Amino acid sequence: MSSGDGRTGSVPDAASVANLTDRSGRFGLRLAMWYTALFIGSAFAVVLITYLLTSSSLAQRDHEIIQSKLGEYATVYAQGGLRALAATVDAEQRTSRERVFVRVLDGGSEAVLLSNAEGWDPSALEVGTTALLDGAIIQVGKSTEARSDILRRFRASLGLITLSIILIALTGGWVLTQSAIQPIRRLSSAVRHIIATGRTDERVSPGADDDAINELTLLFNAMLDRIEGLVQGMRGALDNVSHDLRTPLTRLRGNSELALAAEPDLERYREALADSIEETDRVLVMLNALMDISEAESGVMPLKREPFDLNEAADRAIELYREVADTKELVLKSGVRRPAPVLADRVRIEQAAANLIDNAVKYTPAGGSVVVDVETLDGRAILRVRDTGQGIAASELPRIWERLFRGDRSRTTRGLGLGLSLVKAIIEAHGGSVNADSEPGKGSVFTLSLPQQA
Ligand code: ADP
């Protein structure tokens, strides 16, 4: 938890927020341009491929017609000679829609038959040639004019197609990018509003589509939930700490004031200063404990989770209190022990176990015993501290986990009333739970339960 200056430093000024608006506009424009360029590029590729395919299939068709004619004429020539060929060509020329040019050359390259002599222009014709058995050559030509005409019209309409493609691309690009950046706009407007007002209870309503933007919106809302929870936790923690520290600080001030108001007396001053030091120490210990509790309760306590066995934590905590227990003539020992692996912050769990043993030793008179069990039950790792001490009155039992609560019979014993609150906060921060059973005059049983490591 830090003071207010951290917050001021992280709030952007109005100019940088305005810049963000510009950027989202520019992003839309860039997206539209990319979309348009891509659309135009691919449409052009499609048109070009269509043009090339049409042109080559028209050429192929002409070639096939010429080859079939050549075959046909060669057969007629072989069977009936030049006269029969001339008659066939003549008859075909009258009925056929397509004009075909036919030329027969004798061995000396003299044209002996020529149909459509006036149109015989090899540069405007697709010509096929085949040699006949008697050494003559037959040539069939087909005008490329019709084919060129189709392709010319195709090219002429390209201008119109280009214009339509650009128009469709621009409109489509604009409409699509607008609808694509709409949810982003809503997100950034919510963020801007939160920055401007400092309110974290604002949420962005998600769209109907199950897409990436919607996922981002849901994640953003979940992040706001988390931030809001943390901010509230921090606020509550700050309120609690300031409230809880007020009493000891007022007492500290009162002691000093009393000493100053009385007649000057060195001994009295000494006593007042010693009291102040003691009280200040108490306040410092209290402050640390309160901060730990608040951190754990609000979910910001850093937990260094590692795999270990609860038995290790129990043994270390027992060792810590061995001497105190001996001095108090108490038996402090291990009871039921079974492996209980957990994935947790070793130091914090040891601290929780130590707090329970500290209480058990504190509230058990000489001659009594404190036993620490470790086992697993239904997938939970259990650490139990049993004592034969004074016990807790049924009316007090529900309140012992509260911050600063101290039992009536415990007031004379040292303590701040924060030990059990810290235990509860630490264990719950690990996803565990705590429980206490007690019979006044007979003893108490405190149980910590943590998820067992699989
Ligand atoms: P503190 O021990 O400083 O008073 P805790 O939060 O540790 O504060 O405990 C709260 C209260 O719960 C104690 O004041 C005491 O009344 C009661 N308590 C806790 N542990 C035991 C115990 N083992 N036996 C009897 N009473 C206990």
XYZ file of C-alpha atoms and ligand atoms in Angstrom:
481
model
C 0.000 0.000 0.000
C 1.494 3.287 -0.977
C 0.492 6.844 -0.327
C -1.361 9.220 -2.658
C 1.656 10.409 -4.691
C 1.852 7.070 -6.563
C -1.666 7.628 -7.798
C -1.079 11.226 -8.969
C 1.978 10.145 -10.974
C 0.037 7.496 -12.864
C -2.889 9.686 -13.979
C -2.276 10.911 -17.562
C -2.973 14.557 -18.363
C -5.761 15.722 -20.688
C -3.395 16.154 -23.668
C -2.257 12.554 -23.645
C -5.854 11.379 -23.335
C -6.764 13.531 -26.377
C -3.844 11.960 -28.260
C -5.354 8.569 -27.626
C -8.509 9.680 -29.464
C -6.422 10.671 -32.511
C -4.675 7.356 -32.529
C -7.887 5.360 -32.578
C -9.063 7.466 -35.589
C -5.763 6.940 -37.385
C -5.954 3.238 -36.686
C -9.374 3.115 -38.415
C -8.007 4.975 -41.456
C -4.972 2.701 -41.697
C -7.196 -0.367 -41.447
C -9.499 0.986 -44.192
C -6.504 1.716 -46.460
C -5.047 -1.736 -45.944
C -8.387 -3.347 -46.626
C -8.924 -1.255 -49.798
C -5.414 -1.972 -51.122
C -5.828 -5.673 -50.480
C -9.255 -5.774 -52.072
C -8.130 -3.834 -55.194
C -4.967 -5.952 -55.510
C -6.805 -9.261 -55.327
C -9.620 -8.073 -57.632
C -7.010 -7.034 -60.215
C -5.307 -10.378 -59.948
C -8.630 -12.131 -60.582
C -9.408 -9.909 -63.624
C -5.920 -10.404 -65.068
C -6.068 -14.175 -64.669
C -9.533 -14.247 -66.295
C -8.221 -12.169 -69.215
C -5.219 -14.434 -69.777
C -7.310 -17.603 -69.518
C -9.928 -16.269 -71.961
C -7.254 -15.219 -74.431
C -5.451 -18.564 -74.298
C -8.652 -20.625 -74.520
C -9.796 -18.614 -77.587
C -6.389 -19.286 -79.237
C -6.658 -22.957 -78.298
C -10.116 -23.189 -79.866
C -8.878 -21.645 -83.160
C -5.944 -24.032 -83.182
C -8.217 -27.053 -82.695
C -10.579 -25.936 -85.524
C -7.595 -25.506 -87.923
C -6.157 -28.908 -87.030
C -9.479 -30.649 -87.566
C -9.947 -28.900 -90.940
C -6.422 -29.869 -92.014
C -7.152 -33.526 -91.226
C -10.467 -33.417 -93.053
C -9.008 -31.736 -96.198
C -6.001 -34.062 -96.314
C -8.392 -37.030 -96.403
C -10.539 -35.476 -99.162
C -7.382 -34.643 -101.152
C -6.015 -38.158 -100.767
C -9.285 -39.652 -101.988
C -10.378 -37.271 -104.738
C -7.442 -35.042 -105.505
C -7.474 -31.284 -105.977
C -10.869 -31.176 -107.640
C -12.653 -32.967 -104.865
C -10.914 -30.699 -102.322
C -11.932 -27.574 -104.252
C -15.551 -28.797 -104.304
C -15.566 -29.579 -100.566
C -14.024 -26.226 -99.660
C -16.508 -24.427 -101.913
C -19.479 -26.205 -100.357
C -18.239 -25.506 -96.864
C -17.596 -21.841 -97.602
C -21.243 -21.428 -98.601
C -22.753 -23.057 -95.501
C -20.237 -22.308 -92.756
C -20.576 -19.200 -90.593
C -16.837 -18.962 -90.025
C -14.631 -17.980 -92.945
C -11.745 -20.373 -93.369
C -8.875 -19.708 -95.733
C -7.501 -22.718 -97.616
C -4.356 -22.804 -99.771
C -2.716 -25.735 -101.501
C 0.844 -25.415 -102.718
C 2.347 -27.847 -105.190
C 5.911 -29.144 -104.827
C 7.320 -25.916 -106.317
C 5.480 -23.696 -103.834
C 3.004 -22.518 -106.456
C -0.499 -21.916 -105.109
C -2.777 -24.271 -106.971
C -5.879 -23.670 -104.886
C -6.797 -20.612 -102.949
C -10.126 -19.917 -101.328
C -10.931 -16.373 -100.197
C -7.849 -15.180 -102.014
C -8.597 -11.551 -101.226
C -8.419 -12.146 -97.442
C -5.219 -14.182 -97.391
C -3.064 -12.113 -95.075
C -0.831 -14.346 -92.952
C -0.289 -11.543 -90.388
C -4.032 -11.466 -89.502
C -4.483 -15.221 -89.711
C -3.760 -18.192 -87.521
C -2.313 -20.678 -90.029
C -1.864 -24.464 -89.820
C 0.126 -26.448 -92.402
C 0.317 -30.126 -93.273
C 2.199 -31.997 -96.039
C 0.241 -34.236 -98.411
C 1.408 -37.599 -99.796
C 2.283 -36.283 -103.287
C 4.565 -33.590 -101.864
C 1.933 -30.822 -102.056
C 1.282 -28.708 -98.945
C -2.124 -27.744 -97.594
C -2.568 -24.695 -95.427
C -5.671 -23.678 -93.452
C -5.965 -20.193 -91.996
C -8.496 -18.725 -89.626
C -8.940 -15.028 -89.016
C -7.866 -13.836 -85.525
C -10.130 -10.808 -85.908
C -13.091 -12.167 -83.914
C -10.813 -13.248 -81.127
C -9.027 -9.886 -81.013
C -12.392 -8.169 -81.019
C -13.585 -10.097 -77.937
C -10.349 -9.310 -76.119
C -10.507 -5.643 -77.173
C -14.007 -5.343 -75.696
C -12.813 -7.123 -72.563
C -9.993 -4.559 -72.192
C -12.347 -1.663 -72.862
C -14.672 -2.741 -70.061
C -11.701 -2.972 -67.689
C -11.934 0.800 -67.020
C -15.507 0.424 -65.774
C -14.611 -2.690 -63.780
C -11.653 -0.846 -62.187
C -13.833 2.077 -61.174
C -16.478 -0.224 -59.675
C -13.826 -2.219 -57.793
C -12.313 0.940 -56.284
C -15.753 2.246 -55.292
C -16.792 -1.083 -53.720
C -13.420 -1.377 -51.971
C -13.576 2.144 -50.554
C -17.166 1.875 -49.323
C -16.717 -1.699 -48.065
C -13.410 -0.787 -46.396
C -14.948 2.192 -44.670
C -18.069 0.352 -43.484
C -16.115 -2.722 -42.358
C -13.419 -0.829 -40.483
C -15.992 1.406 -38.849
C -17.875 -1.604 -37.507
C -14.582 -3.294 -36.561
C -13.256 -0.352 -34.563
C -16.618 0.453 -32.995
C -16.059 -1.894 -29.998
C -12.500 -0.557 -29.670
C -13.932 2.977 -29.609
C -16.372 1.922 -26.869
C -13.495 0.417 -24.912
C -11.303 3.492 -25.223
C -14.179 5.792 -24.357
C -14.818 3.756 -21.176
C -11.093 3.917 -20.322
C -11.049 7.670 -20.956
C -14.087 8.101 -18.723
C -12.461 6.066 -15.958
C -9.271 8.134 -16.242
C -11.269 11.368 -16.134
C -13.558 10.426 -13.225
C -11.383 7.955 -11.317
C -14.436 5.667 -11.061
C -13.730 1.985 -11.488
C -17.367 0.822 -11.380
C -17.842 1.585 -15.097
C -18.145 -1.437 -17.423
C -18.224 -1.865 -21.223
C -21.270 -3.775 -22.484
C -20.015 -6.703 -24.588
C -21.279 -7.246 -28.157
C -23.296 -10.231 -29.364
C -20.475 -11.804 -31.432
C -18.093 -14.313 -29.951
C -14.975 -12.687 -31.410
C -11.561 -11.440 -30.280
C -12.804 -7.893 -29.577
C -15.591 -9.286 -27.415
C -13.087 -11.413 -25.558
C -10.961 -8.303 -25.001
C -14.040 -6.451 -23.702
C -14.840 -9.277 -21.261
C -11.206 -9.403 -20.128
C -11.192 -5.642 -19.707
C -14.332 -5.816 -17.541
C -12.820 -8.664 -15.514
C -9.680 -6.561 -15.025
C -11.828 -3.655 -13.834
C -13.595 -6.015 -11.379
C -10.215 -7.048 -10.031
C -8.939 -3.462 -9.823
C -12.132 -2.372 -8.104
C -11.811 -5.229 -5.609
C -8.207 -4.305 -4.894
C -8.960 -0.593 -4.569
C -11.814 -1.338 -2.158
C -9.601 -3.762 -0.236
C -6.880 -1.119 0.016
C -9.361 1.541 1.061
C -10.818 -0.752 3.740
C -7.343 -1.716 4.911
C -6.299 1.918 5.182
C -9.465 2.755 7.144
C -8.901 -0.184 9.503
C -5.246 0.572 10.110
C -5.865 4.260 10.794
C -8.794 3.398 13.066
C -6.894 0.687 14.970
C -3.815 2.813 15.494
C -5.735 5.793 16.827
C -6.209 4.297 20.322
C -2.565 3.390 21.069
C -1.343 6.676 19.567
C -3.825 8.666 21.673
C -2.631 6.725 24.729
C 0.975 7.512 23.835
C 0.195 11.196 23.496
C -1.841 11.173 26.757
C 1.096 9.680 28.725
C 3.498 12.325 27.447
C 0.994 15.101 28.105
C 0.415 13.930 31.682
C 4.145 13.808 32.387
C 4.614 17.335 31.022
C 1.606 18.761 32.911
C 2.925 17.579 36.311
C 5.662 19.242 38.360
C 9.089 18.791 36.770
C 10.408 15.476 38.068
C 13.300 13.607 36.475
C 12.133 10.211 37.682
C 8.644 10.792 36.325
C 10.063 11.898 32.963
C 12.200 8.766 32.817
C 9.159 6.625 33.463
C 7.078 8.480 30.864
C 9.835 8.079 28.245
C 10.220 4.371 29.023
C 6.415 3.983 28.716
C 6.500 5.869 25.432
C 9.209 3.594 24.030
C 7.220 0.532 25.074
C 4.033 1.934 23.584
C 5.844 2.928 20.367
C 7.200 -0.615 20.046
C 3.688 -1.934 20.488
C 2.419 0.459 17.806
C 5.174 -0.678 15.429
C 4.420 -4.373 15.993
C 0.732 -3.614 15.622
C 1.301 -1.637 12.439
C 3.246 -4.516 10.866
C 0.594 -7.049 11.871
C -2.237 -4.823 10.626
C -0.461 -4.251 7.306
C 0.101 -8.013 6.920
C -3.552 -8.768 7.685
C -4.779 -6.082 5.286
C -2.450 -7.250 2.537
C -3.518 -10.868 2.924
C -7.231 -9.971 3.127
C -7.164 -7.731 0.040
C -5.247 -10.333 -1.974
C -2.081 -8.298 -2.518
C 0.178 -10.175 -0.106
C 3.052 -11.551 -2.207
C 3.041 -15.340 -1.663
C 6.173 -17.260 -2.630
C 4.496 -20.604 -3.214
C 6.733 -23.663 -3.103
C 6.093 -27.345 -2.487
C 6.835 -28.535 1.050
C 5.352 -30.702 3.773
C 3.268 -29.172 6.582
C 5.289 -31.362 8.983
C 8.352 -29.177 8.296
C 6.427 -25.991 9.175
C 5.005 -27.646 12.315
C 8.472 -28.825 13.450
C 10.081 -25.427 12.988
C 7.259 -23.689 14.897
C 7.538 -26.247 17.729
C 11.300 -25.610 17.913
C 10.652 -21.858 18.236
C 8.502 -22.384 21.340
C 10.380 -25.282 22.919
C 12.200 -23.065 25.423
C 9.138 -20.983 26.374
C 7.136 -24.189 26.947
C 9.926 -25.712 29.088
C 10.155 -22.557 31.181
C 6.403 -22.643 31.686
C 6.587 -26.360 32.511
C 4.387 -27.362 29.606
C 4.659 -30.398 27.401
C 5.000 -29.298 23.772
C 5.129 -32.241 21.361
C 4.124 -33.763 18.018
C 0.973 -35.906 17.937
C -0.481 -37.596 14.851
C 2.004 -37.207 11.979
C 1.281 -38.135 8.365
C 2.713 -36.650 5.158
C 0.838 -33.495 4.151
C 2.328 -31.916 0.995
C 1.231 -28.367 0.134
C 2.131 -25.678 -2.382
C 2.327 -22.571 -0.231
C 4.464 -19.746 1.136
C 6.643 -21.625 3.633
C 7.457 -18.558 5.773
C 3.825 -17.446 6.052
C 2.548 -20.945 6.908
C 5.259 -21.274 9.578
C 4.150 -17.883 10.904
C 0.519 -19.100 11.115
C 1.545 -22.332 12.881
C 3.769 -20.360 15.272
C 0.904 -17.981 16.156
C -1.352 -20.932 17.086
C 1.382 -22.533 19.222
C 2.130 -19.126 20.809
C -1.520 -18.819 21.892
C -1.715 -22.437 23.105
C 1.428 -21.963 25.215
C 0.180 -18.572 26.436
C -3.276 -19.735 27.476
C -2.320 -23.118 29.005
C -1.263 -23.187 32.650
C 1.811 -25.063 33.938
C 1.506 -28.837 33.847
C -0.633 -28.767 30.709
C 0.246 -29.936 27.243
C 0.256 -28.628 23.669
C 0.176 -31.217 20.861
C 0.651 -30.513 17.153
C -0.901 -32.953 14.614
C -0.314 -33.002 10.856
C -2.293 -35.193 8.453
C -4.389 -35.190 5.279
C -8.168 -35.539 5.181
C -10.300 -35.592 1.992
C -7.603 -33.966 -0.130
C -6.852 -31.282 2.463
C -3.599 -30.881 4.385
C -4.389 -30.362 8.069
C -2.325 -28.802 10.878
C -3.963 -29.016 14.295
C -2.843 -27.463 17.603
C -4.480 -29.022 20.688
C -4.009 -27.659 24.188
C -5.280 -28.440 27.678
C -5.556 -24.767 28.589
C -8.189 -22.353 29.851
C -10.433 -22.795 26.788
C -12.702 -20.177 25.219
C -16.218 -19.239 26.330
C -18.898 -20.206 23.775
C -19.955 -16.552 23.548
C -16.411 -15.512 22.597
C -15.623 -18.354 20.208
C -17.198 -16.732 17.096
C -15.301 -13.462 17.728
C -11.762 -14.694 18.299
C -10.823 -14.271 14.582
C -11.799 -10.589 14.621
C -9.136 -7.918 14.471
C -8.126 -6.614 17.974
C -10.514 -8.977 19.785
C -9.190 -10.236 23.115
C -11.040 -12.655 25.373
C -12.159 -11.414 28.816
C -9.907 -13.844 30.647
C -6.970 -13.054 28.389
C -6.661 -9.328 29.052
C -4.010 -9.887 31.718
C -1.824 -11.860 29.320
C 0.422 -10.046 26.808
C -1.106 -9.725 23.339
C -2.557 -7.391 20.726
C -5.597 -9.388 19.622
C -4.175 -9.669 16.110
C -2.595 -13.159 16.092
C -5.658 -15.144 15.023
C -6.777 -12.498 12.466
C -3.371 -12.833 10.810
C -3.570 -16.647 10.857
C -7.015 -16.529 9.227
C -5.954 -13.962 6.595
C -2.806 -15.932 5.647
C -4.604 -19.277 5.414
C -7.529 -17.855 3.421
C -5.092 -16.102 1.045
C -3.798 -19.627 0.295
C -7.316 -20.888 -0.417
C -7.528 -22.655 2.949
C -9.757 -22.382 6.020
C -9.438 -22.155 9.813
C -11.519 -23.566 12.655
C -11.539 -23.489 16.434
C -13.252 -25.821 18.943
C -13.029 -25.261 22.625
C -14.358 -26.366 25.960
C -13.814 -23.793 28.704
C -11.588 -25.182 31.447
C -10.562 -28.192 29.359
C -8.767 -26.855 26.336
C -8.974 -25.798 22.700
C -8.311 -27.261 19.271
C -7.268 -24.952 16.417
C -7.270 -26.427 12.895
C -5.686 -25.070 9.705
C -6.786 -26.710 6.460
C -4.981 -26.131 3.136
C -5.473 -27.619 -0.322
C -3.230 -30.693 -0.538
C -0.666 -30.612 -3.348
C -1.615 -33.210 -5.965
P -4.123 -12.343 21.562
O -3.638 -13.704 21.865
O -3.053 -11.380 21.302
O -5.119 -11.845 22.551
P -5.343 -13.584 19.262
O -5.948 -12.984 18.059
O -4.189 -14.488 19.059
O -4.938 -12.383 20.183
O -6.451 -14.355 20.034
C -7.694 -13.748 20.284
C -8.320 -14.296 21.530
O -8.671 -15.659 21.348
C -7.393 -14.285 22.720
O -7.438 -13.043 23.388
C -7.966 -15.408 23.571
O -9.036 -14.951 24.315
C -8.508 -16.390 22.554
N -7.588 -17.514 22.319
C -6.795 -17.704 21.262
N -6.127 -18.852 21.341
C -6.492 -19.439 22.501
C -6.147 -20.659 23.165
N -5.289 -21.526 22.650
N -6.748 -20.929 24.320
C -7.639 -20.069 24.865
N -7.994 -18.899 24.301
C -7.432 -18.585 23.137
